[in-house]
PDB file of C-alpha atoms and ligand atoms in Angstrom:
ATOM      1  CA  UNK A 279     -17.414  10.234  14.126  1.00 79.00           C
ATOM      2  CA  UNK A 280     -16.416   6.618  16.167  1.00 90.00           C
ATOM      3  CA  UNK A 281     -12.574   6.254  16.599  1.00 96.00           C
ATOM      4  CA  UNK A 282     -10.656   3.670  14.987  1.00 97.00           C
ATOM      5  CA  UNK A 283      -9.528   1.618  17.649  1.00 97.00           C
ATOM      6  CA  UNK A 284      -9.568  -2.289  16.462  1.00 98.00           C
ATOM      7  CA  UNK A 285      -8.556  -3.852  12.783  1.00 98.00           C
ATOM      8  CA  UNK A 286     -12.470  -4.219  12.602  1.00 98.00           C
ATOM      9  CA  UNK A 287     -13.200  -0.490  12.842  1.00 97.00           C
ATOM     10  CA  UNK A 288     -10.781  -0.016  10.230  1.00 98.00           C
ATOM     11  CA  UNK A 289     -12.299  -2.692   8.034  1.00 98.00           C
ATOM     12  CA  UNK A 290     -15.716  -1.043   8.430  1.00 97.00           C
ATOM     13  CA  UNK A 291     -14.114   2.381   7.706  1.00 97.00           C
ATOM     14  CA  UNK A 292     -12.550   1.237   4.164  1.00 98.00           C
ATOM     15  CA  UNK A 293     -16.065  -1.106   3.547  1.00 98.00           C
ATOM     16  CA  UNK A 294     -18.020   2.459   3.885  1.00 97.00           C
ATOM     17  CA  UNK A 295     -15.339   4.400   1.711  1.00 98.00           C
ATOM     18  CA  UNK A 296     -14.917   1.422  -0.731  1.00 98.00           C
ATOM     19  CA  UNK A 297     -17.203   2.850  -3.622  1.00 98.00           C
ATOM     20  CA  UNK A 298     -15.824   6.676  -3.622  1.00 97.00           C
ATOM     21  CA  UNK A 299     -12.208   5.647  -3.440  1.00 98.00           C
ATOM     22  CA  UNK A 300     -11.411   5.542  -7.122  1.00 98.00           C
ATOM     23  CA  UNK A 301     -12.875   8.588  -7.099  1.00 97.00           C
ATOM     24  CA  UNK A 302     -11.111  10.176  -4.162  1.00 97.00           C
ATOM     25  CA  UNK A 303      -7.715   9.181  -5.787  1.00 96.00           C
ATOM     26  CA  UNK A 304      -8.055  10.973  -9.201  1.00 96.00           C
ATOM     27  CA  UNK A 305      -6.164  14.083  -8.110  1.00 95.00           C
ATOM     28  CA  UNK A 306      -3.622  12.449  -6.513  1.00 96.00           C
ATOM     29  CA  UNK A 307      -3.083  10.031  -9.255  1.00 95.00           C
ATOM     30  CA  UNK A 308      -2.832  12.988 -11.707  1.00 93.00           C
ATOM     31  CA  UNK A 309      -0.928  15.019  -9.487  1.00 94.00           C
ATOM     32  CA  UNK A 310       1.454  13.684  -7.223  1.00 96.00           C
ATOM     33  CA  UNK A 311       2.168   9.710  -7.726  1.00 96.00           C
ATOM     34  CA  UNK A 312       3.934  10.829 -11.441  1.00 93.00           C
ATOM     35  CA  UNK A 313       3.178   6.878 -12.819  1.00 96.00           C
ATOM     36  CA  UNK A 314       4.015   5.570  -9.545  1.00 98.00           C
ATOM     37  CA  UNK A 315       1.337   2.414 -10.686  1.00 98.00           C
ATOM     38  CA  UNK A 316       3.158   1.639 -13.609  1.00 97.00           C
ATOM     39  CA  UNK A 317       6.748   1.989 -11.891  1.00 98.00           C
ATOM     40  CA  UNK A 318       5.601  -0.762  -9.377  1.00 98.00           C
ATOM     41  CA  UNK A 319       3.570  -3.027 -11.532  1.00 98.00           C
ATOM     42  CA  UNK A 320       6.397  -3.060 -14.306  1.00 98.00           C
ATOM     43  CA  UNK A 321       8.328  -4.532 -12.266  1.00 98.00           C
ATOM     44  CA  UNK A 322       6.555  -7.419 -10.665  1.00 98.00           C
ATOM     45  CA  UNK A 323       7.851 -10.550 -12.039  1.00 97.00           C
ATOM     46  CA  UNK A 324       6.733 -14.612 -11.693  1.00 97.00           C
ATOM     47  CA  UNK A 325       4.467 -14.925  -8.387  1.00 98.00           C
ATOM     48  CA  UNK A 326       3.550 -11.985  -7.305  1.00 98.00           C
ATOM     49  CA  UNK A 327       1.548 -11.085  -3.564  1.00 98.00           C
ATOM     50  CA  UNK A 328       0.086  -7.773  -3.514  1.00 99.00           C
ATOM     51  CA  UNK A 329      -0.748  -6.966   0.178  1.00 99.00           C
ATOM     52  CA  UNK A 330      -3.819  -4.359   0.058  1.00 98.00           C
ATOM     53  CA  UNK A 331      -4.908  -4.367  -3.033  1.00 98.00           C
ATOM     54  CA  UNK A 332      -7.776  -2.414  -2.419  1.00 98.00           C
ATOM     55  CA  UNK A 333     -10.107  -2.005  -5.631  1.00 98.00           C
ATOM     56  CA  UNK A 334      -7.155  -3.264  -7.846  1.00 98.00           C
ATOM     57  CA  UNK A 335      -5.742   0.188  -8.849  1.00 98.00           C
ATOM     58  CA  UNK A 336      -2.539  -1.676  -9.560  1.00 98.00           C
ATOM     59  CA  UNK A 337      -4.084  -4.416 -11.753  1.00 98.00           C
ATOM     60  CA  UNK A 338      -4.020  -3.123 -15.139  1.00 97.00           C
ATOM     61  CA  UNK A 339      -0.273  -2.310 -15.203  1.00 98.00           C
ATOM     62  CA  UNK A 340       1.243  -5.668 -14.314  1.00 98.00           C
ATOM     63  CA  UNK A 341       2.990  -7.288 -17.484  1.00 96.00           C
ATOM     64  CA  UNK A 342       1.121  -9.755 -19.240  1.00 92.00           C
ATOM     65  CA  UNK A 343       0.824 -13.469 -17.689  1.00 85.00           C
ATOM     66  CA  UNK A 344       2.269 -12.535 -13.985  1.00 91.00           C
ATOM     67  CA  UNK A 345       0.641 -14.757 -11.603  1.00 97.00           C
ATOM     68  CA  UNK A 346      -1.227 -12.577  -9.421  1.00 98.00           C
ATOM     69  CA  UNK A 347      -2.418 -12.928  -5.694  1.00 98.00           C
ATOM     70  CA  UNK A 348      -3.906 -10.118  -3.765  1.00 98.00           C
ATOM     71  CA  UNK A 349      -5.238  -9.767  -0.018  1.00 98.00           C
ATOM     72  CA  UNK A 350      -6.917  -7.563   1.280  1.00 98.00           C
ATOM     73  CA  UNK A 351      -8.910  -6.329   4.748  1.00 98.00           C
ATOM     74  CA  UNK A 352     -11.881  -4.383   3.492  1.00 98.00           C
ATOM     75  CA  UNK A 353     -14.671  -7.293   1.922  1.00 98.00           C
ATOM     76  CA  UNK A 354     -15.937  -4.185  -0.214  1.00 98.00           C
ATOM     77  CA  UNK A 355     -13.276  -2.867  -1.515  1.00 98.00           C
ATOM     78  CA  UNK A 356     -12.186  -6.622  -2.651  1.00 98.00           C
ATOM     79  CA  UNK A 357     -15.350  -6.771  -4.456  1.00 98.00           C
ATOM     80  CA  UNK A 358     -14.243  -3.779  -6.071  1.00 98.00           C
ATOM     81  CA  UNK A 359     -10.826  -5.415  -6.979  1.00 98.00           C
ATOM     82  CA  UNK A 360     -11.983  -8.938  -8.156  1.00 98.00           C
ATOM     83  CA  UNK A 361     -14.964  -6.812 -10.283  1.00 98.00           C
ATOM     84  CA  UNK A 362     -11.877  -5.138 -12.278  1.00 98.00           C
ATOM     85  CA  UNK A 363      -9.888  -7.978 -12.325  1.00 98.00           C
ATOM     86  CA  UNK A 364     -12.848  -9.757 -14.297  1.00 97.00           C
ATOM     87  CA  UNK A 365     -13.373  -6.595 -16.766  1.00 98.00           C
ATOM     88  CA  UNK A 366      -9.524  -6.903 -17.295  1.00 97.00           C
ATOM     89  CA  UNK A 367      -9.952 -10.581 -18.066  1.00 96.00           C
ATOM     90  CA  UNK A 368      -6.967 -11.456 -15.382  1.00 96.00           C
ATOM     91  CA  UNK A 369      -7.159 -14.354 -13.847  1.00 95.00           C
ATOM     92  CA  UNK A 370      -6.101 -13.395 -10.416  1.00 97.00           C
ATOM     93  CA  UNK A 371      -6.155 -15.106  -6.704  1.00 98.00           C
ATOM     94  CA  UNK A 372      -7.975 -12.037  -4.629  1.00 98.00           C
ATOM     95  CA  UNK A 373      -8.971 -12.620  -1.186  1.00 98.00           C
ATOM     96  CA  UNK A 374      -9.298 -11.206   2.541  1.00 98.00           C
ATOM     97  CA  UNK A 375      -6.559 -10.825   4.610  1.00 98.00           C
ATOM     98  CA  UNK A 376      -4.381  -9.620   6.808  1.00 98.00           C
ATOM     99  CA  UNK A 377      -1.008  -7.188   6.372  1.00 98.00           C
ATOM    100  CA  UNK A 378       0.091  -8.171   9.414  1.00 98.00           C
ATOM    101  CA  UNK A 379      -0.387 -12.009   9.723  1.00 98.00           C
ATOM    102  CA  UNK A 380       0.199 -13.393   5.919  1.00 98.00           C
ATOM    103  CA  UNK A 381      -1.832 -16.543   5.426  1.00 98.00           C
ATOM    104  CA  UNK A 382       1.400 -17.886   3.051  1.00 98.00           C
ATOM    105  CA  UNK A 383       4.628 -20.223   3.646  1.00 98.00           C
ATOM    106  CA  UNK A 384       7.723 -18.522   3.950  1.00 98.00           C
ATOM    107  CA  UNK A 385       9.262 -18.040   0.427  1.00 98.00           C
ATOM    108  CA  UNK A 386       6.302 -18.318  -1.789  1.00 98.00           C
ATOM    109  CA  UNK A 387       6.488 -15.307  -3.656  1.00 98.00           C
ATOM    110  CA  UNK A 388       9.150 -13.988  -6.423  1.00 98.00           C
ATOM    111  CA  UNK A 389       7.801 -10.364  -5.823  1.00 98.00           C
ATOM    112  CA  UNK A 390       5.686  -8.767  -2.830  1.00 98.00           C
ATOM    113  CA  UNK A 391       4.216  -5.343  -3.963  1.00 99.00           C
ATOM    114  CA  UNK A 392       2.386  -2.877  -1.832  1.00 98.00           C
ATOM    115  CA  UNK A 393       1.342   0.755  -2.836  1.00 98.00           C
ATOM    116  CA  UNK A 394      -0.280   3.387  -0.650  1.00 98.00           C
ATOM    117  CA  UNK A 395      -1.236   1.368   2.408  1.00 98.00           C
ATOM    118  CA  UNK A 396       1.018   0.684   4.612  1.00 98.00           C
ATOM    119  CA  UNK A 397       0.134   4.318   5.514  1.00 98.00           C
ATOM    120  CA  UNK A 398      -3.191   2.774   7.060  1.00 97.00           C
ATOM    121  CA  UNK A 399      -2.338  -0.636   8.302  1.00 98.00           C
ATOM    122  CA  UNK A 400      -2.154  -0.589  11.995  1.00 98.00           C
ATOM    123  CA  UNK A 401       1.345  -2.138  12.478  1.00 98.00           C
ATOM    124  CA  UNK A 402       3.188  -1.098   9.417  1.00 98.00           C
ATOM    125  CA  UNK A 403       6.580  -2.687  10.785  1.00 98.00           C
ATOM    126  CA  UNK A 404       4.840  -6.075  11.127  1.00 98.00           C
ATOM    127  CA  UNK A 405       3.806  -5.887   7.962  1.00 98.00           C
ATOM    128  CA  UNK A 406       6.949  -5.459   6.017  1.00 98.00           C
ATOM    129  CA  UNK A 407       8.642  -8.111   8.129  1.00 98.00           C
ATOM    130  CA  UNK A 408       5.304 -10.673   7.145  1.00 98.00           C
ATOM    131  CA  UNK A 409       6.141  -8.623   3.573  1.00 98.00           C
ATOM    132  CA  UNK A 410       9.845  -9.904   3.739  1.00 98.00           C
ATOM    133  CA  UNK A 411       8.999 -13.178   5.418  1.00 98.00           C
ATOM    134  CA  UNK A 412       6.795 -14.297   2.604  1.00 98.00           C
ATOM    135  CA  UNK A 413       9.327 -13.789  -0.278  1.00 98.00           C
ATOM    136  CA  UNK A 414      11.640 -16.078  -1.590  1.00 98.00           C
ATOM    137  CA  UNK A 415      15.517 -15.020  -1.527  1.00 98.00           C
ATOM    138  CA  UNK A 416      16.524 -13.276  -4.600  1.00 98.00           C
ATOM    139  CA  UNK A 417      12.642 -11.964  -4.480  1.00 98.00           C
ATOM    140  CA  UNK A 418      11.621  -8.351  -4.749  1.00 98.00           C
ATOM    141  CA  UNK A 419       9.598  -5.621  -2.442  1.00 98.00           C
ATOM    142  CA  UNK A 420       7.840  -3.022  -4.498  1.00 98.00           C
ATOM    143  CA  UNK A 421       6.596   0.136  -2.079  1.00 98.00           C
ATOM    144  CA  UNK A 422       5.211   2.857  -2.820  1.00 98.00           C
ATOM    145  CA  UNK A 423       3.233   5.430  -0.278  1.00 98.00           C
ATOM    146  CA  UNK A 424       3.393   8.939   0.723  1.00 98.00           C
ATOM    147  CA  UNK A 425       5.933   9.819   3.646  1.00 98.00           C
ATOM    148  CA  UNK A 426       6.766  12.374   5.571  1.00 98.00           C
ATOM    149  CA  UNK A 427       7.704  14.981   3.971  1.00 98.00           C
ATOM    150  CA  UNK A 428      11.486  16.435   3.316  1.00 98.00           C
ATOM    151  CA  UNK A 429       9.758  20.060   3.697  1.00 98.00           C
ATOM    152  CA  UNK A 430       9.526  21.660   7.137  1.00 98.00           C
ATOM    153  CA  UNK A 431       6.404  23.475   6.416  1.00 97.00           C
ATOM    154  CA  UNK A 432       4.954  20.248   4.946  1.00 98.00           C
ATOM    155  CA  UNK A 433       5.995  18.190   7.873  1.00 98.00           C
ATOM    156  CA  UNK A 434       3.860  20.130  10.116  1.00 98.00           C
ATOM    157  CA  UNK A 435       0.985  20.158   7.963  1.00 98.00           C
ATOM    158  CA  UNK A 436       1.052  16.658   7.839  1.00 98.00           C
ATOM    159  CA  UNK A 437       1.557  16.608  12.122  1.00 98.00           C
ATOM    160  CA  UNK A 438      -1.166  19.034  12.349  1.00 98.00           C
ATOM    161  CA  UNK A 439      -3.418  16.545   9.698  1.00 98.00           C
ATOM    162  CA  UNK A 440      -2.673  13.358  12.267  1.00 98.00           C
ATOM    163  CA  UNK A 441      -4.161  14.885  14.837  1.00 98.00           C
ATOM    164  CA  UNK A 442      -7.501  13.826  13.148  1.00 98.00           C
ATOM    165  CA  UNK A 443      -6.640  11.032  10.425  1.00 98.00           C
ATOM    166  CA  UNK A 444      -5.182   8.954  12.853  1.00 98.00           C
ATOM    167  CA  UNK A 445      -7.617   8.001  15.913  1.00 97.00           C
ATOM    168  CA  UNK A 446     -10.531   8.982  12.874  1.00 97.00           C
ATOM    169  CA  UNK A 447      -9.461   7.141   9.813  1.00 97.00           C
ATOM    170  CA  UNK A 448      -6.569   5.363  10.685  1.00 98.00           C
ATOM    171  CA  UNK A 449      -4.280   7.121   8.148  1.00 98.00           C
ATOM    172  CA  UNK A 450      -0.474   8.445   8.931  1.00 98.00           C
ATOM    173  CA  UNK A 451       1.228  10.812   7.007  1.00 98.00           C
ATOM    174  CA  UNK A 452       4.499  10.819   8.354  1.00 98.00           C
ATOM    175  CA  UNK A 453       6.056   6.908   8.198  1.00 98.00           C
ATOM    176  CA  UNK A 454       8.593   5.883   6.335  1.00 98.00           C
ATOM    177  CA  UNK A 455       8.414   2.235   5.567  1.00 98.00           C
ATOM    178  CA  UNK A 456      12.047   2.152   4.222  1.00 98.00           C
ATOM    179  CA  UNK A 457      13.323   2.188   7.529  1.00 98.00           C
ATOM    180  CA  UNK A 458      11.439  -1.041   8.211  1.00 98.00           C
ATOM    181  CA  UNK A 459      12.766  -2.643   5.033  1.00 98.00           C
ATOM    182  CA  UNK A 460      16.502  -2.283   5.716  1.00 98.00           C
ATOM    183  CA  UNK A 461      15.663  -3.291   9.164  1.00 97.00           C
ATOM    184  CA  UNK A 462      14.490  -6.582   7.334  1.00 97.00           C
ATOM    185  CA  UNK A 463      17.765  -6.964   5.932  1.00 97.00           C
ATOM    186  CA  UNK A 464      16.523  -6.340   2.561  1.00 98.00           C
ATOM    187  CA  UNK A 465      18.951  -4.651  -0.144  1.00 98.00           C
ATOM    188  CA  UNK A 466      17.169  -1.065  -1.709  1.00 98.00           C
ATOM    189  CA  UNK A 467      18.171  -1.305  -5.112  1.00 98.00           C
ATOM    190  CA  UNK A 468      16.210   1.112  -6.324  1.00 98.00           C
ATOM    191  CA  UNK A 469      14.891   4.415  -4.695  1.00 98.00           C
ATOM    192  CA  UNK A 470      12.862   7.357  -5.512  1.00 96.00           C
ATOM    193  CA  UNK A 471      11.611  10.604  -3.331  1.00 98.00           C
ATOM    194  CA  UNK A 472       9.138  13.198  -5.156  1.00 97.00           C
ATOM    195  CA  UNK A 473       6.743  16.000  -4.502  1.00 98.00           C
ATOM    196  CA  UNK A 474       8.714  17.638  -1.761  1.00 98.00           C
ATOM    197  CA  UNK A 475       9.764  14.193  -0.205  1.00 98.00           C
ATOM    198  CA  UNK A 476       5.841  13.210   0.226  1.00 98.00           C
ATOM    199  CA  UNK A 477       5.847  10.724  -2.216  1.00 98.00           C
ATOM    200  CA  UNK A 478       8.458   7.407  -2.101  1.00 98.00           C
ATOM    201  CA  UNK A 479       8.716   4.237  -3.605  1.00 98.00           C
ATOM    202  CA  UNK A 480      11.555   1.507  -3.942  1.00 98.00           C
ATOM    203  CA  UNK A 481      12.539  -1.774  -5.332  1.00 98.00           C
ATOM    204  CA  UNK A 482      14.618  -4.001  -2.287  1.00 98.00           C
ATOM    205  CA  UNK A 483      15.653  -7.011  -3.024  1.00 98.00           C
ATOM    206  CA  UNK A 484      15.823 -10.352  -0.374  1.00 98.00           C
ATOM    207  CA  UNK A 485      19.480 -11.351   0.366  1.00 98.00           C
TER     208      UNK A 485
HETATM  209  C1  LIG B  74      -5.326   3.800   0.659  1.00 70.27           C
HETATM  210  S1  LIG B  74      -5.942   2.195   0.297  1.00 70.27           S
HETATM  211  C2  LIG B  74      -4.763   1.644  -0.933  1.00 70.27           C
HETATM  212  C3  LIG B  74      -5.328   0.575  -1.807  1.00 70.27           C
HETATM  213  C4  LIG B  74      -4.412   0.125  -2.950  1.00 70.27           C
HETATM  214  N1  LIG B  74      -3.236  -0.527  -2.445  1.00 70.27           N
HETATM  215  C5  LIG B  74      -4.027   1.275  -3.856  1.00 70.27           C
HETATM  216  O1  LIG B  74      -2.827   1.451  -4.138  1.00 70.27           O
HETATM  217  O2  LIG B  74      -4.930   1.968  -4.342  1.00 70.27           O
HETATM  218  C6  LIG B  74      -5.462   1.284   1.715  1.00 70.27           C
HETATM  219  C7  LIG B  74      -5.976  -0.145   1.708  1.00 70.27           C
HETATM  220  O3  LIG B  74      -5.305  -0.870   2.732  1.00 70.27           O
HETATM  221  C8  LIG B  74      -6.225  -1.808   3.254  1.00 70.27           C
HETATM  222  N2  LIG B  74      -5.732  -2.273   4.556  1.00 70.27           N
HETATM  223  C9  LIG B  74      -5.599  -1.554   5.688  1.00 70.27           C
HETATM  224  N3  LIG B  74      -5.116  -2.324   6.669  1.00 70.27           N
HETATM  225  C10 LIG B  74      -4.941  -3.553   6.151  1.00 70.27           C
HETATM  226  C11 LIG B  74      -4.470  -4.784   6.683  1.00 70.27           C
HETATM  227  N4  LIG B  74      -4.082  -4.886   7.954  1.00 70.27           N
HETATM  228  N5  LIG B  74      -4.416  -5.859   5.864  1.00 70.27           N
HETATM  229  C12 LIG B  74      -4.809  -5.770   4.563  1.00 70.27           C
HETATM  230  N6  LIG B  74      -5.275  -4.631   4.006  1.00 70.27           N
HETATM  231  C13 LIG B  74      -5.321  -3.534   4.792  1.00 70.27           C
HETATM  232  C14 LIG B  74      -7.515  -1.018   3.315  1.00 70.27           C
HETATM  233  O4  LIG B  74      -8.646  -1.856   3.456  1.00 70.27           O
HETATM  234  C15 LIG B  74      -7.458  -0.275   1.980  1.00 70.27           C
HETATM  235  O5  LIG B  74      -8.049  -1.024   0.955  1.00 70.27           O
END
């Protein structure tokens, strides 16, 4: 199995797991996000940048008219999110990009919303500065991903797990992008830890 060592590799890794990834997501969708989707996506309001958007898993629980742009790394699984945006009948802005180097002005978005991916993207700090940088003042971060876990049995499950996800697939299980978002200066106004800590997502709002 060739390491992940460059943003291409991991491009190429989510391209060749782009079409099972809807798939691969049912249990934990069922079983451990509790409506996570629809806590995020509810709360998006006016322009709205959703970094990662993967095959659009998010798309069908924003509220009517918000204006949507997306970016993502992985060319396949963008096909995957402008296909559903089109069955949806949204008419949303989705295109390649990068986390870590937004292609916006400062400012330019009311809300920035990104679920289950900073997990995977390379420099997750980066990205929630780029996340903060790109949203206007009074303007909203929505995260959600799975964290390292409050339990100490789960926490070395999840060490033990690295040891392969990370230099095969890219994937941590033990961040904890809050940290980077008060480091941003942002405000958490809302906050919410489930399934044994593994599971956290948060509303922060631009000063
Ligand atoms: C686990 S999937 C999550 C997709 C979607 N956000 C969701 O909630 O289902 C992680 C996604 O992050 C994307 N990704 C990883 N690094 C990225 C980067 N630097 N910039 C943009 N997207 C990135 C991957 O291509 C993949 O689509």
């Amino acid at each position: 199995m060739p390491r992940i060592r460059t943003l291409d590799d991991l491009r190429h890794w989510w391209d060749r797991h782009a079409e099972d990834y809807d798939r691969s997501m049912t249990w934990a969708e069922r079983r451990l996000f509790d409506g996570t989707r629809e806590w995020i996506a509810g709360r998006a309001r006016g322009r709205v940048l959703e970094v990662a958007v993967g095959t659009g898993l998010n798309l069908e629980h924003y509220p009517d008219g918000a204006d949507l742009t997306g970016i993502e790394l992985s060319p396949r699984m963008l096909e995957r999110a402008k296909s559903r945006a089109a069955s949806l009948g949204l008419d949303a802005d989705l295109r390649l990009g990068d986390a870590q180097r937004l292609d916006f002005g400062d400012s330019s978005f009311d809300t920035v919303v990104c679920t289950f991916s900073l997990c995977c993207v390379p420099d997750e700090a980066k990205a929630v500065a780029e996340m903060a940088r790109v949203l206007r003042p009074g303007g909203v971060l929505l995260l959600a991903d799975h964290v390292e876990s409050t339990s100490l049995w789960l926490r070395a499950l999840q060490r033990a797990a690295e040891i392969g996800s990370v230099p095969f697939a890219g994937e941590h299980f033990r961040r904890r992008p809050i940290r980077h978002v008060e480091a941003a200066g942002l405000n958490i106004e809302e906050h919410d830890r489930f399934k044994r800590g593994m599971i956290e997502r948060l509303a922060a709002r631009k000063p």
